[in-house]
Amino acid sequence: MSKITIKKIQSWKNKKNFSAITAYDFTSAKIINQTNIPIILVGDSASMISYGYSSTVPISMDEIILVTRAVSRAASSSFVVGDMPFGSYQHSVSMAVKNAARFLKDGGASAIKLEGGILVQKQINKIVDFGIPVMGHVGLTPQSVNQLSGYSVQGKGLESAQKILDDARAVEDAGAFAVVLECIPIELAKKITSSLSIPTIGIGSGKYCDGQIQVFNDILGLNDDFFPKHAKRYLSLQKSIVSALKKYNNEVVNSSFPEKKHSTSYKKNIIDKLV
Ligand code: KIV
């Protein structure tokens, strides 16, 4: 399959639903590459998933570039988007452009994503001017968890719904090729989707978005301690992995692994000749 482009993604607006998924390492990106999922986001959720931090706030540019590079090496057909970490684009346009460029130069991604609307319009505009496709992200913006006092659904009241619509429009006006709508009411997502000419990609925002995005570890059940409402579990990998690892441990302890077929024997007597 040839590499997905932003032109292709934009051609799906109002024509077909499409999926996107996060990835954080070479092996999972290689597996995703065998599916028809066209977009891989190297999400800043790597902060918790790959590095064990408690939110998306601490992850650094260097940390996310490392995982982006690994994912990009595996993704020969999917379109790879790198997620700009908290603090890498907010305080100046020039810093935003410099860090966005690193995702392409050092990370091998084809685009970047950043959170916010009107407040980051200048950043989006300049990054796009420099030839870097931008995916916007409005609604619940996890990098603002401290300001939002948690991860609750956004846009429930008239004022906040209007702000999210305005932010989505600002992202489109600034030149973004698509926008993520995270955890907003289904009716608001529908309204934004029909108001914009760029594709909307929903997570916890209902079926009227043009595309959907999910976190790899959520839908494959890799973490039994955490399961967000917006995710559907297609597998229970943590359970299967724990049971396989326990079996391995037991077999080593009771000497039933390795078997003869798992190792090699000399054809001639070498051992007795060793001094
Ligand atoms: O980092 C992330 O996981 C995200 C979601 C929108 C998928 O940004």
Coordinates of C-alpha atoms in Angstrom, one line a residue, residues 14-239:
N14 CA -18.0 13.5 4.3
K15 CA -17.2 10.4 2.2
K16 CA -15.9 7.6 4.4
N17 CA -15.3 7.0 8.1
F18 CA -11.6 6.3 8.9
S19 CA -9.7 5.1 11.9
A20 CA -6.5 6.2 13.6
I21 CA -4.6 4.6 16.5
T22 CA -1.7 5.5 18.8
A23 CA 1.6 3.6 18.8
Y24 CA 4.7 4.0 20.9
D25 CA 7.2 1.4 19.6
F26 CA 8.5 -0.4 16.6
T27 CA 6.8 -3.8 17.2
S28 CA 3.3 -2.4 17.6
A29 CA 3.7 0.0 14.7
K30 CA 4.7 -3.0 12.6
I31 CA 1.6 -4.8 13.6
I32 CA -0.6 -1.8 12.8
N33 CA 1.1 -1.5 9.5
Q34 CA -0.4 -4.9 8.6
T35 CA -3.9 -3.5 9.0
N36 CA -5.8 -0.9 7.0
I37 CA -5.6 1.7 9.8
P38 CA -4.3 4.8 7.9
I39 CA -3.1 7.1 10.7
I40 CA -0.8 6.4 13.5
L41 CA -0.5 9.0 16.3
V42 CA 2.6 8.9 18.4
G43 CA 0.6 10.3 21.2
D44 CA 1.9 12.2 24.2
S45 CA 0.1 9.5 26.1
A46 CA 3.5 7.8 25.7
S47 CA 4.2 9.9 28.8
M48 CA 2.2 7.4 30.9
I49 CA 2.3 4.4 28.6
S50 CA 6.0 4.2 27.7
Y51 CA 7.6 6.2 30.5
G52 CA 5.3 5.7 33.5
Y53 CA 4.6 9.4 34.3
S54 CA 1.3 10.2 35.9
S55 CA 0.0 12.5 33.1
T56 CA 1.0 13.8 29.7
V57 CA 2.6 16.9 31.2
P58 CA 6.2 15.6 32.0
I59 CA 7.2 14.0 28.7
S60 CA 10.1 15.8 27.0
M61 CA 10.8 16.4 23.4
D62 CA 13.8 14.0 23.5
E63 CA 11.6 11.3 25.0
I64 CA 8.8 11.6 22.5
I65 CA 11.2 11.9 19.5
L66 CA 12.8 8.5 20.5
V67 CA 9.5 6.7 20.3
T68 CA 8.4 8.6 17.2
R69 CA 11.5 7.4 15.4
A70 CA 10.9 3.8 16.4
V71 CA 7.3 4.0 15.2
S72 CA 8.2 5.7 11.9
R73 CA 10.7 3.0 11.1
A74 CA 7.9 0.5 11.0
A75 CA 5.1 2.5 9.4
S76 CA 5.6 2.1 5.7
S77 CA 2.0 2.9 4.7
S78 CA 0.3 4.6 7.7
F79 CA 0.6 8.3 8.0
V80 CA 2.6 9.1 11.2
V81 CA 1.7 12.1 13.3
G82 CA 3.9 13.1 16.3
D83 CA 2.3 14.7 19.3
M84 CA 4.0 17.9 20.5
P85 CA 4.6 17.7 24.3
F86 CA 3.4 20.2 26.9
G87 CA 5.8 23.2 26.9
S88 CA 7.2 22.5 23.4
Y89 CA 5.0 24.9 21.5
Q90 CA 3.0 27.2 23.8
H91 CA 5.4 30.0 24.7
S92 CA 6.7 31.1 21.3
V93 CA 6.0 30.6 17.6
S94 CA 9.6 30.1 16.8
M95 CA 10.0 27.5 19.4
A96 CA 6.9 25.7 18.1
V97 CA 8.3 25.7 14.6
K98 CA 11.7 24.4 15.8
N99 CA 10.2 21.6 17.8
A100 CA 7.7 20.7 15.1
A101 CA 10.5 20.3 12.6
R102 CA 12.3 17.9 14.9
F103 CA 9.3 15.5 14.6
L104 CA 10.0 15.3 10.8
K105 CA 13.8 15.5 10.8
D106 CA 14.6 13.4 13.8
G107 CA 11.4 11.5 14.4
G108 CA 10.5 10.5 10.8
A109 CA 6.9 11.6 11.2
S110 CA 4.9 13.3 8.4
A111 CA 2.9 15.7 10.6
I112 CA 2.5 17.0 14.1
K113 CA -0.4 17.4 16.5
L114 CA -0.8 20.1 19.1
E115 CA -3.5 20.9 21.6
G116 CA -5.5 24.1 21.7
G117 CA -7.5 26.5 19.5
I118 CA -7.4 30.3 19.3
L119 CA -4.5 30.4 21.7
V120 CA -2.2 28.4 19.4
Q121 CA -3.5 29.7 16.1
K122 CA -0.3 31.6 15.3
Q123 CA 1.8 28.5 16.0
I124 CA -0.3 26.3 13.7
N125 CA -0.2 29.0 11.0
K126 CA 3.6 29.3 11.1
I127 CA 4.2 25.5 11.3
V128 CA 2.0 25.0 8.3
D129 CA 3.8 27.8 6.5
F130 CA 7.0 25.9 7.0
G131 CA 5.6 22.9 5.2
I132 CA 4.7 20.8 8.3
P133 CA 1.1 19.4 8.3
V134 CA -0.7 20.1 11.6
M135 CA -3.5 18.1 13.3
G136 CA -5.4 20.2 15.8
H137 CA -6.8 19.0 19.1
V138 CA -9.7 20.6 21.0
G139 CA -12.3 19.7 23.6
L140 CA -10.6 17.8 26.4
T141 CA -7.0 18.7 26.1
P142 CA -5.1 16.5 28.6
Q143 CA -2.1 18.7 28.8
S144 CA -4.3 21.2 30.6
V145 CA -5.4 18.6 33.2
N146 CA -4.3 20.9 36.1
Q147 CA -6.3 23.8 34.8
L148 CA -9.3 21.6 33.9
S149 CA -9.2 19.8 37.3
G150 CA -9.4 16.4 35.8
Y151 CA -10.3 14.6 32.6
S152 CA -14.1 15.3 32.4
V153 CA -16.2 15.8 29.3
Q154 CA -15.8 19.4 28.0
G155 CA -18.4 21.7 26.3
K156 CA -21.4 20.7 28.5
G157 CA -22.6 24.3 28.9
L158 CA -23.4 26.8 26.2
E159 CA -20.4 29.0 26.9
S160 CA -17.9 26.2 26.8
A161 CA -19.5 24.6 23.8
Q162 CA -19.2 27.9 21.9
K163 CA -15.6 28.1 22.9
I164 CA -14.8 24.6 21.6
L165 CA -16.6 25.4 18.3
D166 CA -14.6 28.7 18.0
D167 CA -11.4 26.8 18.8
A168 CA -12.1 24.2 16.1
R169 CA -12.8 27.0 13.6
A170 CA -9.5 28.7 14.6
V171 CA -7.6 25.5 14.0
E172 CA -9.1 25.1 10.6
D173 CA -8.5 28.8 9.7
A174 CA -4.9 28.5 10.8
G175 CA -4.4 25.7 8.2
A176 CA -4.6 22.4 10.1
F177 CA -5.5 19.4 7.9
A178 CA -7.6 17.7 10.5
V179 CA -8.7 18.2 14.1
V180 CA -9.1 15.8 17.1
L181 CA -12.3 16.3 19.1
E182 CA -11.7 14.7 22.5
C183 CA -14.5 14.0 25.0
I184 CA -17.2 16.5 23.9
P185 CA -21.0 15.8 23.7
I186 CA -22.0 13.9 20.6
E187 CA -24.2 16.8 19.3
L188 CA -21.4 19.3 19.6
A189 CA -19.1 17.0 17.7
K190 CA -21.8 16.7 15.0
K191 CA -22.1 20.4 14.8
I192 CA -18.3 21.0 14.5
T193 CA -18.0 18.2 11.9
S194 CA -20.6 19.8 9.7
S195 CA -19.2 23.3 10.2
L196 CA -15.7 22.5 9.2
S197 CA -14.3 21.5 5.8
I198 CA -11.4 19.6 7.4
P199 CA -11.9 16.1 8.8
T200 CA -12.7 15.7 12.5
I201 CA -11.3 12.8 14.4
G202 CA -13.2 11.9 17.5
I203 CA -12.2 10.2 20.8
G204 CA -15.1 9.9 23.2
S205 CA -17.1 12.3 21.0
G206 CA -19.5 10.0 19.2
K207 CA -20.2 8.6 15.8
Y208 CA -20.7 11.8 13.7
C209 CA -17.0 12.6 13.5
D210 CA -15.3 11.9 10.2
G211 CA -12.8 9.6 11.8
Q212 CA -12.1 7.9 15.2
I213 CA -8.9 7.6 17.2
Q214 CA -8.2 5.2 20.0
V215 CA -5.3 4.4 22.3
F216 CA -3.6 1.1 21.3
N217 CA -3.2 -0.1 24.9
D218 CA -6.9 0.6 25.7
I219 CA -8.5 -1.3 22.9
L220 CA -6.2 -4.3 23.2
G221 CA -6.7 -4.4 27.0
L222 CA -3.0 -4.0 27.9
N223 CA -3.8 -2.2 31.2
D224 CA -6.4 -3.7 33.4
D225 CA -6.1 -0.9 36.0
F226 CA -7.3 1.8 33.6
F227 CA -10.2 1.7 31.1
P228 CA -11.7 4.9 29.8
K229 CA -15.5 5.1 29.0
H230 CA -14.8 6.0 25.4
A231 CA -12.8 2.9 24.6
K232 CA -14.0 -0.5 23.5
R233 CA -11.9 -3.5 24.5
Y234 CA -11.3 -5.8 21.5
L235 CA -8.9 -8.0 23.4
S236 CA -7.7 -8.7 27.0
L237 CA -4.0 -8.8 26.3
Q238 CA -2.9 -8.1 29.8
K239 CA -4.6 -11.3 31.1

